[in-house]
Coordinates of C-alpha atoms in Angstrom, one line a residue:
M672 CA -18.5 -3.5 -11.5
K673 CA -14.8 -3.7 -10.6
P674 CA -12.5 -4.1 -13.6
V675 CA -10.9 -7.5 -13.9
I676 CA -7.1 -7.4 -14.5
G677 CA -5.3 -10.5 -15.8
I678 CA -1.8 -11.2 -14.7
P679 CA 0.1 -13.9 -16.6
G680 CA 1.7 -16.1 -13.9
N681 CA 5.1 -17.7 -13.3
I682 CA 6.1 -21.1 -12.1
L683 CA 8.0 -21.4 -8.8
T684 CA 10.0 -24.6 -8.1
N685 CA 12.1 -23.7 -5.1
F686 CA 9.4 -22.3 -2.7
S687 CA 11.1 -24.0 0.3
P688 CA 13.2 -27.1 1.0
R689 CA 10.1 -29.0 2.0
Y690 CA 8.5 -28.3 -1.4
E691 CA 11.6 -28.4 -3.5
S692 CA 10.9 -29.0 -7.3
F693 CA 7.1 -28.9 -6.5
P694 CA 5.8 -26.5 -9.2
I695 CA 3.6 -23.6 -8.0
T696 CA 1.8 -21.1 -10.2
Y697 CA 2.1 -17.7 -8.7
T698 CA 2.4 -13.9 -9.1
P699 CA 4.1 -11.6 -6.6
Q700 CA 1.7 -10.4 -3.9
G701 CA 2.5 -6.8 -4.5
F702 CA 0.6 -6.9 -7.8
V703 CA -2.4 -8.4 -6.1
E704 CA -2.3 -5.9 -3.2
G705 CA -1.7 -2.9 -5.5
L706 CA -4.7 -3.8 -7.7
H707 CA -7.0 -4.7 -4.8
R708 CA -6.2 -1.3 -3.2
A709 CA -6.9 0.4 -6.5
G710 CA -10.4 -1.2 -6.7
A711 CA -9.7 -4.0 -9.3
L712 CA -10.1 -7.7 -9.3
P713 CA -6.8 -9.4 -10.3
I714 CA -6.7 -13.0 -11.6
V715 CA -3.6 -15.0 -12.5
F716 CA -3.3 -16.8 -15.9
P717 CA -1.3 -20.0 -15.6
I718 CA 1.3 -20.5 -18.3
S719 CA -0.4 -22.2 -21.2
N720 CA -0.6 -22.3 -25.0
E721 CA -1.3 -19.6 -27.6
E722 CA -4.9 -20.5 -28.1
N723 CA -5.6 -20.4 -24.4
A724 CA -3.8 -17.0 -24.2
K725 CA -6.4 -15.5 -26.6
Q726 CA -9.3 -16.8 -24.4
Y727 CA -7.7 -15.6 -21.2
V728 CA -7.3 -12.1 -22.7
K729 CA -10.9 -12.0 -23.9
S730 CA -12.1 -12.8 -20.3
V731 CA -10.6 -9.7 -18.7
D732 CA -10.7 -5.9 -19.0
A733 CA -6.9 -5.3 -19.0
I734 CA -3.5 -6.9 -18.4
V735 CA -0.6 -6.5 -16.0
L736 CA 2.7 -8.1 -16.9
A737 CA 4.9 -9.0 -14.0
G738 CA 8.7 -9.5 -13.5
G739 CA 10.7 -12.7 -13.4
Q740 CA 13.2 -14.6 -15.5
D741 CA 15.3 -13.1 -18.3
V742 CA 13.6 -12.9 -21.7
S743 CA 15.3 -15.5 -24.0
P744 CA 17.4 -13.9 -26.7
L745 CA 16.2 -16.6 -29.1
S746 CA 12.9 -14.6 -29.1
Y747 CA 14.7 -11.7 -30.9
G748 CA 17.3 -13.6 -33.0
E749 CA 20.4 -13.5 -30.7
E750 CA 22.5 -16.2 -29.1
P751 CA 22.8 -16.2 -25.3
H752 CA 25.4 -13.8 -23.8
I753 CA 27.7 -15.3 -21.1
K754 CA 25.8 -13.1 -18.5
L755 CA 22.3 -14.3 -19.5
Q756 CA 20.5 -15.7 -16.4
D757 CA 17.5 -18.1 -16.1
T758 CA 15.0 -18.1 -19.0
N759 CA 11.7 -19.9 -19.6
L760 CA 10.8 -20.1 -23.3
E761 CA 7.3 -21.5 -22.5
R762 CA 6.6 -18.4 -20.4
D763 CA 8.0 -16.2 -23.1
R764 CA 5.8 -17.7 -25.8
F765 CA 2.7 -17.5 -23.6
E766 CA 3.2 -13.9 -22.6
M767 CA 4.0 -12.8 -26.1
A768 CA 0.7 -14.5 -27.2
V769 CA -1.1 -12.6 -24.4
I770 CA 0.5 -9.3 -25.5
K771 CA -0.3 -9.7 -29.2
E772 CA -4.0 -10.6 -28.4
A773 CA -4.3 -7.6 -26.0
W774 CA -2.8 -5.4 -28.6
A775 CA -5.2 -6.7 -31.3
E776 CA -8.1 -6.1 -29.0
N777 CA -6.8 -2.7 -27.9
K778 CA -7.0 -3.8 -24.2
P779 CA -4.9 -1.8 -21.7
V780 CA -1.6 -3.2 -20.6
L781 CA 0.7 -2.2 -17.7
A782 CA 4.1 -3.9 -18.1
I783 CA 6.5 -3.9 -15.2
C784 CA 10.3 -4.8 -15.4
R785 CA 10.4 -8.1 -17.3
G786 CA 6.9 -7.2 -18.5
L787 CA 8.3 -4.1 -20.2
Q788 CA 11.1 -6.2 -21.8
I789 CA 8.9 -9.0 -23.1
F790 CA 6.3 -6.5 -24.4
N791 CA 9.1 -4.7 -26.4
V792 CA 10.3 -8.0 -27.8
A793 CA 6.8 -9.2 -28.7
L794 CA 6.3 -6.1 -30.8
G795 CA 9.7 -6.4 -32.5
G796 CA 12.2 -4.7 -30.2
T797 CA 15.5 -6.1 -28.8
L798 CA 17.2 -6.1 -25.4
Y799 CA 20.6 -5.8 -23.8
Q800 CA 21.0 -9.3 -22.4
D801 CA 23.0 -7.7 -19.5
V802 CA 23.3 -4.0 -18.7
S803 CA 27.1 -4.4 -18.8
M804 CA 26.7 -4.5 -22.6
Y805 CA 25.3 -0.9 -22.6
P806 CA 28.3 1.4 -23.5
D807 CA 27.2 4.3 -21.3
L808 CA 26.4 2.4 -18.1
A809 CA 26.8 4.7 -15.1
V810 CA 23.9 3.9 -12.8
Q811 CA 23.4 1.0 -10.4
H812 CA 20.4 -0.8 -12.0
V813 CA 20.5 -3.8 -9.7
Q814 CA 20.3 -2.1 -6.4
V815 CA 21.8 -3.4 -3.2
S816 CA 19.4 -1.5 -0.9
T817 CA 16.0 -2.9 0.2
P818 CA 13.2 -3.2 -2.4
E819 CA 11.0 -0.4 -1.0
T820 CA 13.9 2.0 -1.2
A821 CA 14.3 4.3 -4.3
A822 CA 17.7 3.6 -5.9
H823 CA 18.0 6.2 -8.7
S824 CA 16.1 8.9 -10.5
V825 CA 14.4 8.9 -13.9
N826 CA 13.6 11.8 -16.2
I827 CA 10.0 11.7 -17.6
V828 CA 8.3 13.3 -20.5
Q829 CA 5.9 15.6 -18.8
D830 CA 2.9 15.4 -21.2
S831 CA 3.0 11.6 -21.2
W832 CA 0.6 9.4 -19.1
L833 CA 3.4 8.8 -16.6
G834 CA 4.5 12.4 -16.6
Q835 CA 1.0 13.5 -15.6
L836 CA 1.3 11.1 -12.7
Y837 CA 4.9 11.6 -11.6
G838 CA 5.9 15.0 -13.0
A839 CA 9.3 15.5 -14.8
Q840 CA 11.3 13.3 -12.4
A841 CA 10.8 10.4 -10.1
N842 CA 12.9 8.3 -7.8
V843 CA 12.5 4.6 -8.4
N844 CA 13.8 1.2 -7.2
S845 CA 15.7 -0.9 -9.7
Y846 CA 16.2 -4.7 -10.0
H847 CA 16.9 -5.3 -13.7
H848 CA 20.1 -6.6 -15.4
Q849 CA 18.4 -6.6 -18.8
A850 CA 17.3 -3.5 -20.6
I851 CA 15.7 -2.1 -23.8
K852 CA 18.2 -1.9 -26.6
E853 CA 16.1 -1.2 -29.7
L854 CA 12.6 0.0 -28.9
A855 CA 9.7 -1.5 -31.0
A856 CA 8.5 0.9 -33.7
S857 CA 4.9 1.1 -32.2
L858 CA 6.2 2.3 -28.8
Q859 CA 7.7 5.6 -27.7
P860 CA 10.2 6.2 -24.8
V861 CA 8.8 8.4 -22.0
A862 CA 11.4 8.0 -19.2
W863 CA 15.2 7.5 -19.0
S864 CA 17.7 6.9 -16.2
K865 CA 20.6 9.4 -15.9
D866 CA 22.8 7.1 -18.0
G867 CA 20.3 7.1 -20.9
L868 CA 18.7 3.7 -20.6
I869 CA 15.0 3.6 -21.4
E870 CA 13.1 3.3 -18.1
A871 CA 9.5 3.6 -19.4
F872 CA 7.5 3.5 -22.7
E873 CA 4.0 4.2 -23.9
S874 CA 2.2 3.3 -27.2
K875 CA 2.6 5.9 -30.0
D876 CA -1.0 5.9 -31.1
D877 CA -4.2 6.8 -29.3
Q878 CA -5.9 3.4 -29.8
H879 CA -3.7 1.5 -27.5
I880 CA -3.2 2.1 -23.7
T881 CA 0.2 0.7 -23.0
I882 CA 2.4 1.7 -20.1
G883 CA 5.7 0.0 -19.5
V884 CA 8.0 0.8 -16.5
Q885 CA 11.4 -0.8 -15.8
W886 CA 11.1 -0.3 -12.0
H887 CA 9.0 -2.3 -9.4
P888 CA 6.1 -0.1 -8.0
E889 CA 4.6 -3.3 -6.5
L890 CA 7.5 -3.5 -4.1
M891 CA 7.0 0.1 -2.9
I892 CA 3.2 0.4 -2.4
R893 CA 3.4 0.3 1.4
H894 CA 6.0 3.0 1.6
N895 CA 5.5 5.2 -1.4
L896 CA 2.4 7.1 -2.4
S897 CA 3.5 7.4 -6.0
A898 CA 3.9 3.6 -6.3
Q899 CA 0.4 2.8 -5.2
G900 CA -0.7 5.9 -7.3
L901 CA 0.5 4.1 -10.4
F902 CA -1.8 1.2 -9.8
D903 CA -4.7 3.6 -8.9
A904 CA -4.2 5.6 -12.0
Y905 CA -4.0 2.5 -14.2
V906 CA -7.2 1.0 -12.8
E907 CA -8.9 4.4 -13.3
T908 CA -7.7 4.4 -16.9
V909 CA -9.0 0.9 -17.4
K910 CA -12.4 1.9 -16.0
N911 CA -12.6 4.9 -18.4
W912 CA -11.5 2.7 -21.3
S913 CA -14.2 0.1 -20.5
Q914 CA -16.9 2.8 -20.2
T915 CA -15.9 4.4 -23.5
K916 CA -15.9 1.0 -25.2
A917 CA -19.3 0.1 -23.8
S918 CA -20.8 3.4 -25.0
H919 CA -19.8 2.5 -28.6
L920 CA -21.4 -0.9 -28.6

């Protein structure tokens, strides 16, 4: 059986002039394609309430958290900075409920860009509302080049899950203007940009399989073997986790 991977969705209201303000539940196609190529069955969770979040999580083997709007600073006790962009508190609350349920059930999570940020906030961390607030900023984190093009390098802890996949360094794309400020206590950083911002984390303990990356592998899968390799490795990890769990039942 192929593992089923849940992706909390987003709501699009400006798909085209013809459908302006006509809400559409969606997830970016790169996640669907990357997971299909890796041998998984992705399904999209529409934004809903906390109780439904629990049932959605119970129905799947693992979770992928996608990109999108800024995480509201109200979720971590701050007022909005002047450079804060679009937020969606309903989405924030739903995804944090998904994250907490997945964490409680020890289900694997791959968190990408906003996904990394909301995961950190859900577990008690904070964010730079705009990278300009980071005092050592020296790298272009919102790239001007095309999405499939690597924009900067990251240094990776070699014995981490990501390090075993990428090695000590990788070149990644970059489309984030928010970033991790204080990392949640249950997470550990495993990759950094050259200016010192956290670019990836994993869970500290062995019970949880959590991988968060600040870049967008789903935009590089057709042009970069390592990008698709991330989805391949994650799905393989989910399969192994599911088999181990089943053997203990």
